Short mmCIF file of C-alpha atoms and ligand atoms in Angstrom, two decimals:
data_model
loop_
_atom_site.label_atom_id
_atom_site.label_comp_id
_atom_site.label_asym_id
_atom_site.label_seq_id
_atom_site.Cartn_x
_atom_site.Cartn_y
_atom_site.Cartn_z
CA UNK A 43 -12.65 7.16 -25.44
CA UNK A 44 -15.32 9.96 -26.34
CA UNK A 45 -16.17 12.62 -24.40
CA UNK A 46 -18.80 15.24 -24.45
CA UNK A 47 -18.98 18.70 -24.48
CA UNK A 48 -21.07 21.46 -23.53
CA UNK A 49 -21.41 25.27 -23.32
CA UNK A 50 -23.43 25.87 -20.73
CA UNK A 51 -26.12 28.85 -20.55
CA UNK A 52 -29.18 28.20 -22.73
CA UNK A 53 -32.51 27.40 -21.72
CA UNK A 54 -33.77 23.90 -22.54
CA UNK A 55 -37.07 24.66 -24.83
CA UNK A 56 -38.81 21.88 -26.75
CA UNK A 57 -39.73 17.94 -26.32
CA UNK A 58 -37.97 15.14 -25.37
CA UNK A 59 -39.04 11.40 -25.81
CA UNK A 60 -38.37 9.21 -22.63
CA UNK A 61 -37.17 6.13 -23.39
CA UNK A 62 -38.16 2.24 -22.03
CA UNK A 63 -36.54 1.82 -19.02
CA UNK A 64 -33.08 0.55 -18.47
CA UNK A 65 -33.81 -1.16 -14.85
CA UNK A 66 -37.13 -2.53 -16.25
CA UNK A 67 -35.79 -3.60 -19.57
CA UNK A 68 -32.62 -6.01 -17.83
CA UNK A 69 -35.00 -8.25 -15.66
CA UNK A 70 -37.68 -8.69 -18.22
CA UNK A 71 -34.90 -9.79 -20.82
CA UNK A 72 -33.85 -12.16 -18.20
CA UNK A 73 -37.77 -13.23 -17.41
CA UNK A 74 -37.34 -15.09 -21.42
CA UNK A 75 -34.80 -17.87 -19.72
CA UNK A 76 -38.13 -19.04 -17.88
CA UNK A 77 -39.80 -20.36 -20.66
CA UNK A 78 -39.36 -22.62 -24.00
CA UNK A 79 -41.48 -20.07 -26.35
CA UNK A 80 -40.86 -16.54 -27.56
CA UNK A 81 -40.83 -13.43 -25.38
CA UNK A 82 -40.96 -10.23 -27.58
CA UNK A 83 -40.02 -7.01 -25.24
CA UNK A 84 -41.12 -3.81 -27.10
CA UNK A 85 -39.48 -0.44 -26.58
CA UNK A 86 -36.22 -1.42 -25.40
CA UNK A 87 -33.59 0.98 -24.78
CA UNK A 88 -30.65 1.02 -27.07
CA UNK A 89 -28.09 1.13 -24.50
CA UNK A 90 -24.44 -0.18 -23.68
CA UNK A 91 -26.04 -2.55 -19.84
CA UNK A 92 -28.87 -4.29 -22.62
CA UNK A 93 -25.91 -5.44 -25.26
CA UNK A 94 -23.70 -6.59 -22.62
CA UNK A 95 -26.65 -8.71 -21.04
CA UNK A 96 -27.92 -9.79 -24.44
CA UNK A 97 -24.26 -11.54 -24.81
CA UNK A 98 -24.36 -13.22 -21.00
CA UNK A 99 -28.02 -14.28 -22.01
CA UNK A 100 -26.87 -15.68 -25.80
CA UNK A 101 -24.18 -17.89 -23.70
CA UNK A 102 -27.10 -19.17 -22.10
CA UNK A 103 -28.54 -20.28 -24.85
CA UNK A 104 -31.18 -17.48 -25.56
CA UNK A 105 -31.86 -16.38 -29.12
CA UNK A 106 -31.94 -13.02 -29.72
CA UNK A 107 -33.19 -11.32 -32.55
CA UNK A 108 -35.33 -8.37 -34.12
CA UNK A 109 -38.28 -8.05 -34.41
CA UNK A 110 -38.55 -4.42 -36.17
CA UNK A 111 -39.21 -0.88 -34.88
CA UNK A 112 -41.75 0.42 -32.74
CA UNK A 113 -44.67 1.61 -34.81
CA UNK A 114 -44.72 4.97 -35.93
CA UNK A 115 -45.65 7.50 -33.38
CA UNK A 116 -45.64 5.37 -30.54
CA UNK A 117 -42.64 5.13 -27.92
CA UNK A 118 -39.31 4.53 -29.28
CA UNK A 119 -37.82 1.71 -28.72
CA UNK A 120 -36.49 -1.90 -30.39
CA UNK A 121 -38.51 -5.10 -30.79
CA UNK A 122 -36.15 -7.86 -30.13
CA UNK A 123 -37.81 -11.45 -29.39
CA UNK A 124 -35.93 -13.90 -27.11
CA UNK A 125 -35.96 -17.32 -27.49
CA UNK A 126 -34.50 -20.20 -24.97
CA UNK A 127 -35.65 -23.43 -26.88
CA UNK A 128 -33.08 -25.05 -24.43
CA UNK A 129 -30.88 -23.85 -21.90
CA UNK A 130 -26.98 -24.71 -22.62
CA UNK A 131 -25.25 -23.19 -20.39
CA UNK A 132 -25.87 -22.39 -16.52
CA UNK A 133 -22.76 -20.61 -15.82
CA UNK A 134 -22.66 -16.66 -15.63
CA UNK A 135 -19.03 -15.97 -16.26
CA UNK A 136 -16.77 -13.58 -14.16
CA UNK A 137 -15.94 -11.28 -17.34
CA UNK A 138 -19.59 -10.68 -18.02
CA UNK A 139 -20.99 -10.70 -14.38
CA UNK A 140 -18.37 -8.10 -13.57
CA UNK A 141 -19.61 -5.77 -16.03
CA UNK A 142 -22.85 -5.12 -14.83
CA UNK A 143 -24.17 -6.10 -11.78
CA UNK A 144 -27.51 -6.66 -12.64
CA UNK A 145 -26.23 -9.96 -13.84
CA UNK A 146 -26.98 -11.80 -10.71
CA UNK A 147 -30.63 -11.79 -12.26
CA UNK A 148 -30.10 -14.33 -14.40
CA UNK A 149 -29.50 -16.55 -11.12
CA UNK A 150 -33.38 -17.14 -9.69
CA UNK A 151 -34.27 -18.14 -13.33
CA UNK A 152 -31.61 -20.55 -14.02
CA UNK A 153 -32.54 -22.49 -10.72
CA UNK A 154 -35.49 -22.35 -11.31
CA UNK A 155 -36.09 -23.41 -14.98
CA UNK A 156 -32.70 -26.18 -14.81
CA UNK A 157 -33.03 -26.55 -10.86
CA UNK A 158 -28.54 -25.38 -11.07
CA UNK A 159 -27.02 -22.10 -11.44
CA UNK A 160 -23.83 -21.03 -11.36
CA UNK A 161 -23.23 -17.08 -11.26
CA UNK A 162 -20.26 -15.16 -10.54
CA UNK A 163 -20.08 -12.65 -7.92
CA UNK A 164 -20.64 -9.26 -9.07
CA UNK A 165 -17.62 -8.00 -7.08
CA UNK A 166 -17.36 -4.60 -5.58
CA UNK A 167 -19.15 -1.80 -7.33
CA UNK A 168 -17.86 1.78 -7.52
CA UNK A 169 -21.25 2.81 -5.54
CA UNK A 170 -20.79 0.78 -2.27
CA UNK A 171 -20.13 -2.85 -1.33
CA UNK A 172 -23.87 -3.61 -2.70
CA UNK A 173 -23.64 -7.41 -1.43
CA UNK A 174 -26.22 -10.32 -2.57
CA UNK A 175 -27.27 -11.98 0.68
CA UNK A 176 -30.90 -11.36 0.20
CA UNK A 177 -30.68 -12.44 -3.16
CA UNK A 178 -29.03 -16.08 -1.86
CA UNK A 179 -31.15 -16.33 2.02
CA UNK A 180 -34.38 -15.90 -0.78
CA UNK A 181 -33.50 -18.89 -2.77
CA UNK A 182 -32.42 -21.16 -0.01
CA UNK A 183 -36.14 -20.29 1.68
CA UNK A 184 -37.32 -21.65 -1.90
CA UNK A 185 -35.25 -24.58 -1.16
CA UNK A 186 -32.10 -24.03 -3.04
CA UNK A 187 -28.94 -24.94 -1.49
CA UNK A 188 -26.29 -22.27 -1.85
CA UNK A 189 -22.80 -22.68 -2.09
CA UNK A 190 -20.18 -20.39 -2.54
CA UNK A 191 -17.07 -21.31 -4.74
CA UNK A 192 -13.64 -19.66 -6.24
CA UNK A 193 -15.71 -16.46 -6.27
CA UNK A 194 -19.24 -18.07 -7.87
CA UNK A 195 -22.16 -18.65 -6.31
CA UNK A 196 -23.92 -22.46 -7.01
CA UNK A 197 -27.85 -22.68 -6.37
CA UNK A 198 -28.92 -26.31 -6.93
CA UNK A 199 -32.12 -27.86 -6.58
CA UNK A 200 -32.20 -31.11 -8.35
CA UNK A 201 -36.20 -31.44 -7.39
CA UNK A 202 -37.43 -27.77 -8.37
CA UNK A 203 -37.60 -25.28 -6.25
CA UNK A 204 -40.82 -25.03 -3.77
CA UNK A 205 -42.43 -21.92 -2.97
CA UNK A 206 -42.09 -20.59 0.76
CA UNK A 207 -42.15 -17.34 3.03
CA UNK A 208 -39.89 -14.55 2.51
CA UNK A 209 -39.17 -11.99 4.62
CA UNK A 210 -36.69 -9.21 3.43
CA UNK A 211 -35.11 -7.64 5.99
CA UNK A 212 -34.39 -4.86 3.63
CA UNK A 213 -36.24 -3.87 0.37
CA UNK A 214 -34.10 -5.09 -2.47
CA UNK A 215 -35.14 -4.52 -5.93
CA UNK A 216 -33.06 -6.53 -7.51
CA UNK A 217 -33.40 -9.41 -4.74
CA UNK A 218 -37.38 -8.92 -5.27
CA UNK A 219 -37.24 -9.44 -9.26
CA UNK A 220 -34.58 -12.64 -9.00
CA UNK A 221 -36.99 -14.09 -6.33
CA UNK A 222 -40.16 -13.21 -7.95
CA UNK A 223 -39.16 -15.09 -11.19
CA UNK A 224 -37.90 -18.15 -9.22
CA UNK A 225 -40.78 -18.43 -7.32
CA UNK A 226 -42.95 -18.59 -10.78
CA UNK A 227 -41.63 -21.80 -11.52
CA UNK A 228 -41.49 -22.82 -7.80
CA UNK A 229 -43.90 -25.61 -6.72
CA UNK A 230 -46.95 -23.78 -4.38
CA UNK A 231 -47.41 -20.68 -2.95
CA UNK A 232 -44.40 -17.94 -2.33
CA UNK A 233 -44.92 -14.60 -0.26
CA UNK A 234 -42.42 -12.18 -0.51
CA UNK A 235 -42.83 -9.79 2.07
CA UNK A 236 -41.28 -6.40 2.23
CA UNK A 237 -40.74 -6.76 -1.40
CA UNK A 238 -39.60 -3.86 -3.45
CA UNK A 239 -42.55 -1.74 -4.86
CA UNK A 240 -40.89 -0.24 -7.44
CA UNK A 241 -42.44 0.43 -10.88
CA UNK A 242 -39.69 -1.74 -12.12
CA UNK A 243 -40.49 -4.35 -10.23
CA UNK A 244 -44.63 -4.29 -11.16
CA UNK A 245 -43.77 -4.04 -14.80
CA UNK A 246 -41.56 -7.65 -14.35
CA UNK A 247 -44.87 -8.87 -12.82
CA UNK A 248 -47.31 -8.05 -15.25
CA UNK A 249 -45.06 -9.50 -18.02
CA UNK A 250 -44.78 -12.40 -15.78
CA UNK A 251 -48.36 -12.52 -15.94
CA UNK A 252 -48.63 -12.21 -19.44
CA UNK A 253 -46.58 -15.33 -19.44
CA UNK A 254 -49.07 -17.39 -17.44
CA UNK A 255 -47.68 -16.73 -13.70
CA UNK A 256 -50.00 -16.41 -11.26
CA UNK A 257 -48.60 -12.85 -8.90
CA UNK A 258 -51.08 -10.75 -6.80
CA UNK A 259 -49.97 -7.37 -4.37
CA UNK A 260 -47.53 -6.02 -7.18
CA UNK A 261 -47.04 -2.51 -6.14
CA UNK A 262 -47.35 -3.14 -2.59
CA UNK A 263 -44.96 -4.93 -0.08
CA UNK A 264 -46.42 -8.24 0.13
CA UNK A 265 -46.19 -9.97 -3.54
CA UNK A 266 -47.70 -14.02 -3.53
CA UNK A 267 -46.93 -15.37 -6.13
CA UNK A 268 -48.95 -19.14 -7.14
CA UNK A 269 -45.91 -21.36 -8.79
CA UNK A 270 -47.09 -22.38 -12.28
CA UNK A 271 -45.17 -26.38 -14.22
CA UNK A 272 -44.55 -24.18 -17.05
CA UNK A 273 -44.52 -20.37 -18.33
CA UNK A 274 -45.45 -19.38 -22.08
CA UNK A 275 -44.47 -17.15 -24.39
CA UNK A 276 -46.07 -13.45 -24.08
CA UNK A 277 -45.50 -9.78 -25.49
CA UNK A 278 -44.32 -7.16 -23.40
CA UNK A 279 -43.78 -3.65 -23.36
CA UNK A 280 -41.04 -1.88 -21.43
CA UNK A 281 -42.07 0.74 -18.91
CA UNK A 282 -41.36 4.00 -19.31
CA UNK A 283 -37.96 5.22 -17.84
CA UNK A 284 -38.29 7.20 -14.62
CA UNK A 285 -34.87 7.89 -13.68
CA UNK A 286 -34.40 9.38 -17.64
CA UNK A 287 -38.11 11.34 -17.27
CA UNK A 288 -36.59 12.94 -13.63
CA UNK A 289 -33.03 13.45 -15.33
CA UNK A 290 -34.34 15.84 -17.98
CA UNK A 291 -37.17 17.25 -15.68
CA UNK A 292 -34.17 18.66 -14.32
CA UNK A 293 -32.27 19.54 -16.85
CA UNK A 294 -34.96 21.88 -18.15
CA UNK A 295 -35.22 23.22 -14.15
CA UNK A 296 -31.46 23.89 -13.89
CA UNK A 297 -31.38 25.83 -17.15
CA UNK A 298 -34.77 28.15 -16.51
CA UNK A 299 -36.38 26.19 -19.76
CA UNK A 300 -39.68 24.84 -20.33
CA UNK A 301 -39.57 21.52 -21.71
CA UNK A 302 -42.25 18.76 -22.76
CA UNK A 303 -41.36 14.82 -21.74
CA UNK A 304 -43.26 12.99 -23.46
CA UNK A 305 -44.05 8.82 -23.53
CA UNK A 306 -43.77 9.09 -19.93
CA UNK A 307 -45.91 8.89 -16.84
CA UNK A 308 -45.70 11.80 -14.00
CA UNK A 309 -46.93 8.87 -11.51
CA UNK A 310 -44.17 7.52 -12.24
CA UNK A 311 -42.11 10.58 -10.28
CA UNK A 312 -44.45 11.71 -7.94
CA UNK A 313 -41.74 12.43 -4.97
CA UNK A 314 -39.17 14.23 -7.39
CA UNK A 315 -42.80 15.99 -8.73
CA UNK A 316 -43.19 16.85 -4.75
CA UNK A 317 -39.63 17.90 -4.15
CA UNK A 318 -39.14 20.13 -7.14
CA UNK A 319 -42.59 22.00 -6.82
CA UNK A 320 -41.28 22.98 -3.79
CA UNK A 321 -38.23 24.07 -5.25
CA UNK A 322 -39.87 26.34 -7.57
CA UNK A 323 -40.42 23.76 -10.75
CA UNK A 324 -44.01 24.03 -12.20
CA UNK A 325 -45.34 20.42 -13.47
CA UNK A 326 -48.53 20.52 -16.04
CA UNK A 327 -49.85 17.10 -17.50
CA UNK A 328 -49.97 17.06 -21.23
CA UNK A 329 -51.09 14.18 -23.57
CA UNK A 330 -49.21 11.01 -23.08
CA UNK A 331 -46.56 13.32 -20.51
CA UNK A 332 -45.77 16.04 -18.95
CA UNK A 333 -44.69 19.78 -19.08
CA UNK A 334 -42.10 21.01 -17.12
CA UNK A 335 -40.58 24.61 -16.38
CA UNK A 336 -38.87 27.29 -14.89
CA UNK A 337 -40.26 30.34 -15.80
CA UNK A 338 -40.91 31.96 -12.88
CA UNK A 339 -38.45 33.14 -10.17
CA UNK A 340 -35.11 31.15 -8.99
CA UNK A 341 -34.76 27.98 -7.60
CA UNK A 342 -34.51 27.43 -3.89
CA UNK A 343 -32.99 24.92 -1.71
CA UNK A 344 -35.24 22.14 -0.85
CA UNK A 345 -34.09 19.15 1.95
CA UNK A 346 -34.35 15.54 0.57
CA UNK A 347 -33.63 11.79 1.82
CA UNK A 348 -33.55 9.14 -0.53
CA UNK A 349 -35.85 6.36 -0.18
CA UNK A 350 -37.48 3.27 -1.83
CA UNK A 351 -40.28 3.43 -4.09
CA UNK A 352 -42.37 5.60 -3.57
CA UNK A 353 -40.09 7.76 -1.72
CA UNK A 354 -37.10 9.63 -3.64
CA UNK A 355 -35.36 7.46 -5.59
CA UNK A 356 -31.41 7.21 -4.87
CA UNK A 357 -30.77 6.66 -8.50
CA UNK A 358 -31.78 10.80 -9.08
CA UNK A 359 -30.02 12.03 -6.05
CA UNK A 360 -26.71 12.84 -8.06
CA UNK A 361 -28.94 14.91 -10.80
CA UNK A 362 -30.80 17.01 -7.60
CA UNK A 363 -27.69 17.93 -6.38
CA UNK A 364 -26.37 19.25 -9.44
CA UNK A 365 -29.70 21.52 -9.35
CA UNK A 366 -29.07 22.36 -6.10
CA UNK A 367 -25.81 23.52 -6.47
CA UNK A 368 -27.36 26.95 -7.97
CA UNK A 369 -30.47 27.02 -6.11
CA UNK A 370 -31.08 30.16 -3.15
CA UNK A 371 -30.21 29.03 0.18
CA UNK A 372 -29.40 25.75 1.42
CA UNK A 373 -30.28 22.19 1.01
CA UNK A 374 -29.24 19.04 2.83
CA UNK A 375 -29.83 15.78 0.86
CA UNK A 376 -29.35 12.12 2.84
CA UNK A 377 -28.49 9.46 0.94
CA UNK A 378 -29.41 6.54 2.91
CA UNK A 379 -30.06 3.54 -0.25
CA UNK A 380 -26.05 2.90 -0.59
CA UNK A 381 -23.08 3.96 1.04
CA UNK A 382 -20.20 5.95 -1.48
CA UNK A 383 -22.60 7.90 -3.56
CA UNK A 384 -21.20 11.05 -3.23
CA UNK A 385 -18.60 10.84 -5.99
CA UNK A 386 -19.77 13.44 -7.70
CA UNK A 387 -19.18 15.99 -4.96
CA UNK A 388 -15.82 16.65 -5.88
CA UNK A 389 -16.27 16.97 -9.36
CA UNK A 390 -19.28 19.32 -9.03
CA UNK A 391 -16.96 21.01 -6.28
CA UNK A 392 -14.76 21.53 -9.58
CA UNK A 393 -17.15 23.43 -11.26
CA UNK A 394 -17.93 25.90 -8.39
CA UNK A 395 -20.38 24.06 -6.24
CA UNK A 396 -20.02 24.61 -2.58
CA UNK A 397 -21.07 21.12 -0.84
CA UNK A 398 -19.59 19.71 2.60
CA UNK A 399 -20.48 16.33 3.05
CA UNK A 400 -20.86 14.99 6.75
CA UNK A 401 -21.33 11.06 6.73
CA UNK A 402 -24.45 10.32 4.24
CA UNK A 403 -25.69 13.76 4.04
CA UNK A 404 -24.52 16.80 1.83
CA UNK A 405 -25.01 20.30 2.75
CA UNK A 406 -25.73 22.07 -0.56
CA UNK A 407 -25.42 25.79 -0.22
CA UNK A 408 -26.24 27.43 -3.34
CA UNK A 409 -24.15 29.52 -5.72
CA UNK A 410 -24.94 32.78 -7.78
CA UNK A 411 -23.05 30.28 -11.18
CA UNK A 412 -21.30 27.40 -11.92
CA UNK A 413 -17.80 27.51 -14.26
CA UNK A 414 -17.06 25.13 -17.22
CA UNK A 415 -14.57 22.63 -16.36
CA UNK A 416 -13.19 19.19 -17.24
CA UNK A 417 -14.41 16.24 -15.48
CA UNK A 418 -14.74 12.63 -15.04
CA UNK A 419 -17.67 10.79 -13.53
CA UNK A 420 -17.41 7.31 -12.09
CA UNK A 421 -20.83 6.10 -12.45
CA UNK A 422 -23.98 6.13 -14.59
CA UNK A 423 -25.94 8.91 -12.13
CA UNK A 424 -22.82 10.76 -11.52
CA UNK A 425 -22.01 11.32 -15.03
CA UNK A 426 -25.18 12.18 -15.82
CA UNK A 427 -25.37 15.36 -13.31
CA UNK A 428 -22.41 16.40 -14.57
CA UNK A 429 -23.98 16.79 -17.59
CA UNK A 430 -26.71 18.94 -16.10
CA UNK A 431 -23.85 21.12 -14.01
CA UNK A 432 -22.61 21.70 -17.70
CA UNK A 433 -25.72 23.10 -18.67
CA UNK A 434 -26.12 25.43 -16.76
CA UNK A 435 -22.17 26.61 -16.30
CA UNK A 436 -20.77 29.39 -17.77
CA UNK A 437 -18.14 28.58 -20.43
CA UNK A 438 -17.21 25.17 -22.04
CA UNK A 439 -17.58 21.68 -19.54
CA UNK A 440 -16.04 18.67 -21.26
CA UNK A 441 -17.35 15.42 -19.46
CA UNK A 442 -14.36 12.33 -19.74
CA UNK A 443 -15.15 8.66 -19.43
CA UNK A 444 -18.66 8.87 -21.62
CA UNK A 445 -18.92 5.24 -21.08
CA UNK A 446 -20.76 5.44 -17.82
CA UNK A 447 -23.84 7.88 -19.50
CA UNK A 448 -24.10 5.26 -22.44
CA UNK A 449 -24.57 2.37 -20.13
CA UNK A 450 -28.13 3.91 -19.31
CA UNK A 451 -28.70 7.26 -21.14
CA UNK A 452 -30.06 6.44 -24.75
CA UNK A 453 -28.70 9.59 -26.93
CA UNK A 454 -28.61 11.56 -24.50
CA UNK A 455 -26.55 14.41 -26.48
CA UNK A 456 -29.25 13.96 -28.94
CA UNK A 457 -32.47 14.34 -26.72
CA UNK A 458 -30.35 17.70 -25.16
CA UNK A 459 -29.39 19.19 -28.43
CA UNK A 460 -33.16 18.98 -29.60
CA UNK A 461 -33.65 21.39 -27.19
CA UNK A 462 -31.36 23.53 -27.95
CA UNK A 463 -28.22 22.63 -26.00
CA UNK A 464 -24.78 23.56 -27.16
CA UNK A 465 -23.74 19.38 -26.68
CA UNK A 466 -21.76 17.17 -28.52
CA UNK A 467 -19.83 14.22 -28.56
CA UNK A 468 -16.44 13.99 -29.33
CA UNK A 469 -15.43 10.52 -30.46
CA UNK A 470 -11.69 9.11 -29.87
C1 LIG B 285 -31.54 -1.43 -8.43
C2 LIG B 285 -31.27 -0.55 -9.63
C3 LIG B 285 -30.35 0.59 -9.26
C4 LIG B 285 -30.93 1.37 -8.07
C5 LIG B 285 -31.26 0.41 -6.92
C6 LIG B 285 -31.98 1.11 -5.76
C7 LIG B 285 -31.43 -2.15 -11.45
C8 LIG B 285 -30.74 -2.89 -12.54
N1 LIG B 285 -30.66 -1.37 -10.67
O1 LIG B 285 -30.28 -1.97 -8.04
O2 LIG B 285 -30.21 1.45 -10.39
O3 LIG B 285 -29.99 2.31 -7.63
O4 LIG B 285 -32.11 -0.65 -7.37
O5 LIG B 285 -33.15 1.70 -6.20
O6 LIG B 285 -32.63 -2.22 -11.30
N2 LIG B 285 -28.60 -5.01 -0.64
C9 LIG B 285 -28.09 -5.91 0.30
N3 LIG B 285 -28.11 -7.25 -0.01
C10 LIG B 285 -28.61 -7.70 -1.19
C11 LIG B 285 -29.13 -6.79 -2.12
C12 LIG B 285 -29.11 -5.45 -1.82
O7 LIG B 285 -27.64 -5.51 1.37
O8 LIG B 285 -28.60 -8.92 -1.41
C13 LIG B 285 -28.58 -3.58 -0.32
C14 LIG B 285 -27.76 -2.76 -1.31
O9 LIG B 285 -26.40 -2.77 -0.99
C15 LIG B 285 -28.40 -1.41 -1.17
C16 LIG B 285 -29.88 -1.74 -0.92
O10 LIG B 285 -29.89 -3.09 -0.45
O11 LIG B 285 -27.90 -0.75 -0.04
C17 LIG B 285 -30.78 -1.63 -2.13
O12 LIG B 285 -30.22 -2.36 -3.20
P1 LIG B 285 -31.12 -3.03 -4.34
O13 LIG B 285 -32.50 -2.47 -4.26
O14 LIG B 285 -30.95 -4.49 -4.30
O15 LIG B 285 -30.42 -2.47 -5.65
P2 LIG B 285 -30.22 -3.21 -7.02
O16 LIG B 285 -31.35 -4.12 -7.29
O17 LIG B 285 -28.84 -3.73 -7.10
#
């Protein structure tokens, strides 16, 4: 299993290309089961979650191939066009499902577009319970019956699915996207309210779009959405990545360096923008991105809650505290998206950090430095502020169980060592 390594202590100086989006890229590649012709997806990630969802969806019957680079001196990214002439297959098996959760998107599409699905349960998830119910309660108000069956879930509707009301108790994302595609095949209207107004989520609607559907309030909390008989082929371009753009905005905070992300959007961060202003981090729009820096002063502890869109986003709260961890003073950051997302604590806690957690909140109190150390992360977010910690620790951090960054970090060693990190991978 690789691992990486890291000698911490040298400011981050340079540019670093943001990727397309991980979370935008998986329900956009699952979008292509809607429809007979071609979708082409530019600027997608190449990234461990996209190849294991690119098998599920090739058991399905979708076609998968290149369709060259980006063009030169645009966004990086593939081309890939997927094609789903004819669905053969409506089952989402266990071994793939249990991989990556984000599977479960394939579901609303299947229904819709062969009117039965048959998905496994994603299972328990190292980051809390994260159950489906909204996900299943959204289809049967679209007039699916649900059944539940040696560990799959069954959605049939023989006659289509027909659009209808509904009302999210909580905001989902992923519930949001799975309905949202359903409902674009539905028959009549469908209002999803309390949707998910995550950037994510607006760039699976405008592709949506660009395939004929018929979707107005993207962005907000109420999306209606106008059922169309049949989608069309359409060319799409993945978002920007906001949880890699916040990742390295960090990473160039934590070690005092001044760093330039560029293909990126600053909208796209506004609350981490917010947060680490007030931390000390100075933000200046460039072409096509933005600059980011520590030059003056030392951080300081700033309190934070994670939130939906637009609020903090829970899938950066690992990298904050990682920054925190050497900021002056204190900080207290809530974690209130999913339950169990403190795993990092301890490792960080190897390292130096001094955190107390008290139910979903941490109490950060800074440090003067963090040591080197070996350590293990146990998700994708975790891992990745370990990475960060490294950075700026004294001495030599070697990071175990690499898999984790490379289900959403695209060369991340790479991007780092381009600005001058002491990082590299070790394979094995
Ligand atoms: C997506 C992101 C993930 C991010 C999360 C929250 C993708 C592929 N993943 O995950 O990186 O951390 O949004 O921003 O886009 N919930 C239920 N029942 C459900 C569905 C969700 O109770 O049926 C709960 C979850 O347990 C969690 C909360 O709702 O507490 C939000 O989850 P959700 O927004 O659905 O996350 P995902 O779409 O799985």
């Amino acid at each position: 299993m690789d691992r990486i390594r890291i000698r911490g202590g040298t400011p981050l100086k340079g540019t670093i290309r943001i990727s397309g989006a991980k979370n935008a890229a998986l329900p956009l590649m699952t979008a292509s089961l809607l429809t007979d012709e071609t979708l082409t997806l530019s600027r997608l990630p190449e990234l461990a979650d996209i190849k294991t969802l690119s098998t599920l969806l090739g058991q399905h019957g979708v076609h998968i191939t290149p369709n060259g680079h980006a063009p030169e001196g645009g966004p990086t990214g593939r081309v890939m066009d997927f094609t789903t002439k004819a669905v053969t297959n409506t089952t989402a098996p266990y071994d793939l499902v249990r991989k990556m959760r984000a599977s479960i998107l394939v579901l609303g599409p299947l229904a819709a577009r062969c009117g039965e699905a048959r998905v496994s349960l994603p299972g328990g998830c190292a980051i809390g319970a994260r159950p489906v119910d909204l996900h299943l309660t959204g289809l049967e108000q679209l007039g699916a019956e649900i059944e539940l069956d040696g560990g799959y879930v069954i959605a049939r509707a023989p006659n289509g699915l027909t659009g209808g009301r509904v009302v999210f108790p909580k905001v989902s994302v992923g519930a949001t996207e799975n309905l949202m595609m359903a409902a674009a095949l539905a028959k009549g209207e469908t209002a999803l309210i309390n949707a998910a107004r995550e950037p994510e989520v607006t760039d699976l609607g405008e592709c949506l779009i660009a395939m004929g559907a018929e979707i107005e309030g993207l962005g907000t909390d109420s999306i209606m959405i106008q059922g169309k008989d049949r989608l069309h082929g359409a060319h799409h371009a993945v978002v920007a990545d906001r949880i890699e753009t916040g990742t390295f905005a960090m990473a160039a905070a934590i070690t005092g360096g001044d760093v330039v992300l560029q293909d990126t959007r600053l909208d796209l961060v506004e609350a981490m923008k917010g947060l680490l202003t007030e931390a000390g981090v100075e933000f200046e729009p460039v072409d096509g991105g933005f600059r980011v820096s520590r030059r003056n002063g030392p951080l300081v502890g700033a309190d934070v809650m994670t939130e939906p869109f637009p609020g903090f986003p829970t899938d950066l709260q690992a990298q904050y505290m990682a920054l925190m961890t050497v900021a002056e003073g204190a900080s207290m950051i809530t974690e209130t998206i999913f339950e169990n997302r403190f795993m990092h604590v301890p490792e960080l806690a190897r390292m130096g950090a001094n955190i107390n957690i008290h139910g979903r909140s941490a109490l950060v109190r800074g440090v003067r430095r963090l040591t080197g150390a070996p350590v293990m992360a146990t998700d994708l977010r975790a891992s990745v502020s370990l990475v960060l910690a490294g950075l700026a620790a004294e001495g030599e951090t070697v990071l175990n169980r690499v898999y984790h960054l490379d289900r959403g970090y695209e060369r991340v060693e790479q991007k780092l060592a381009g600005c001058g990190a002491e990082i590299e991978r070790i394979r094995g």
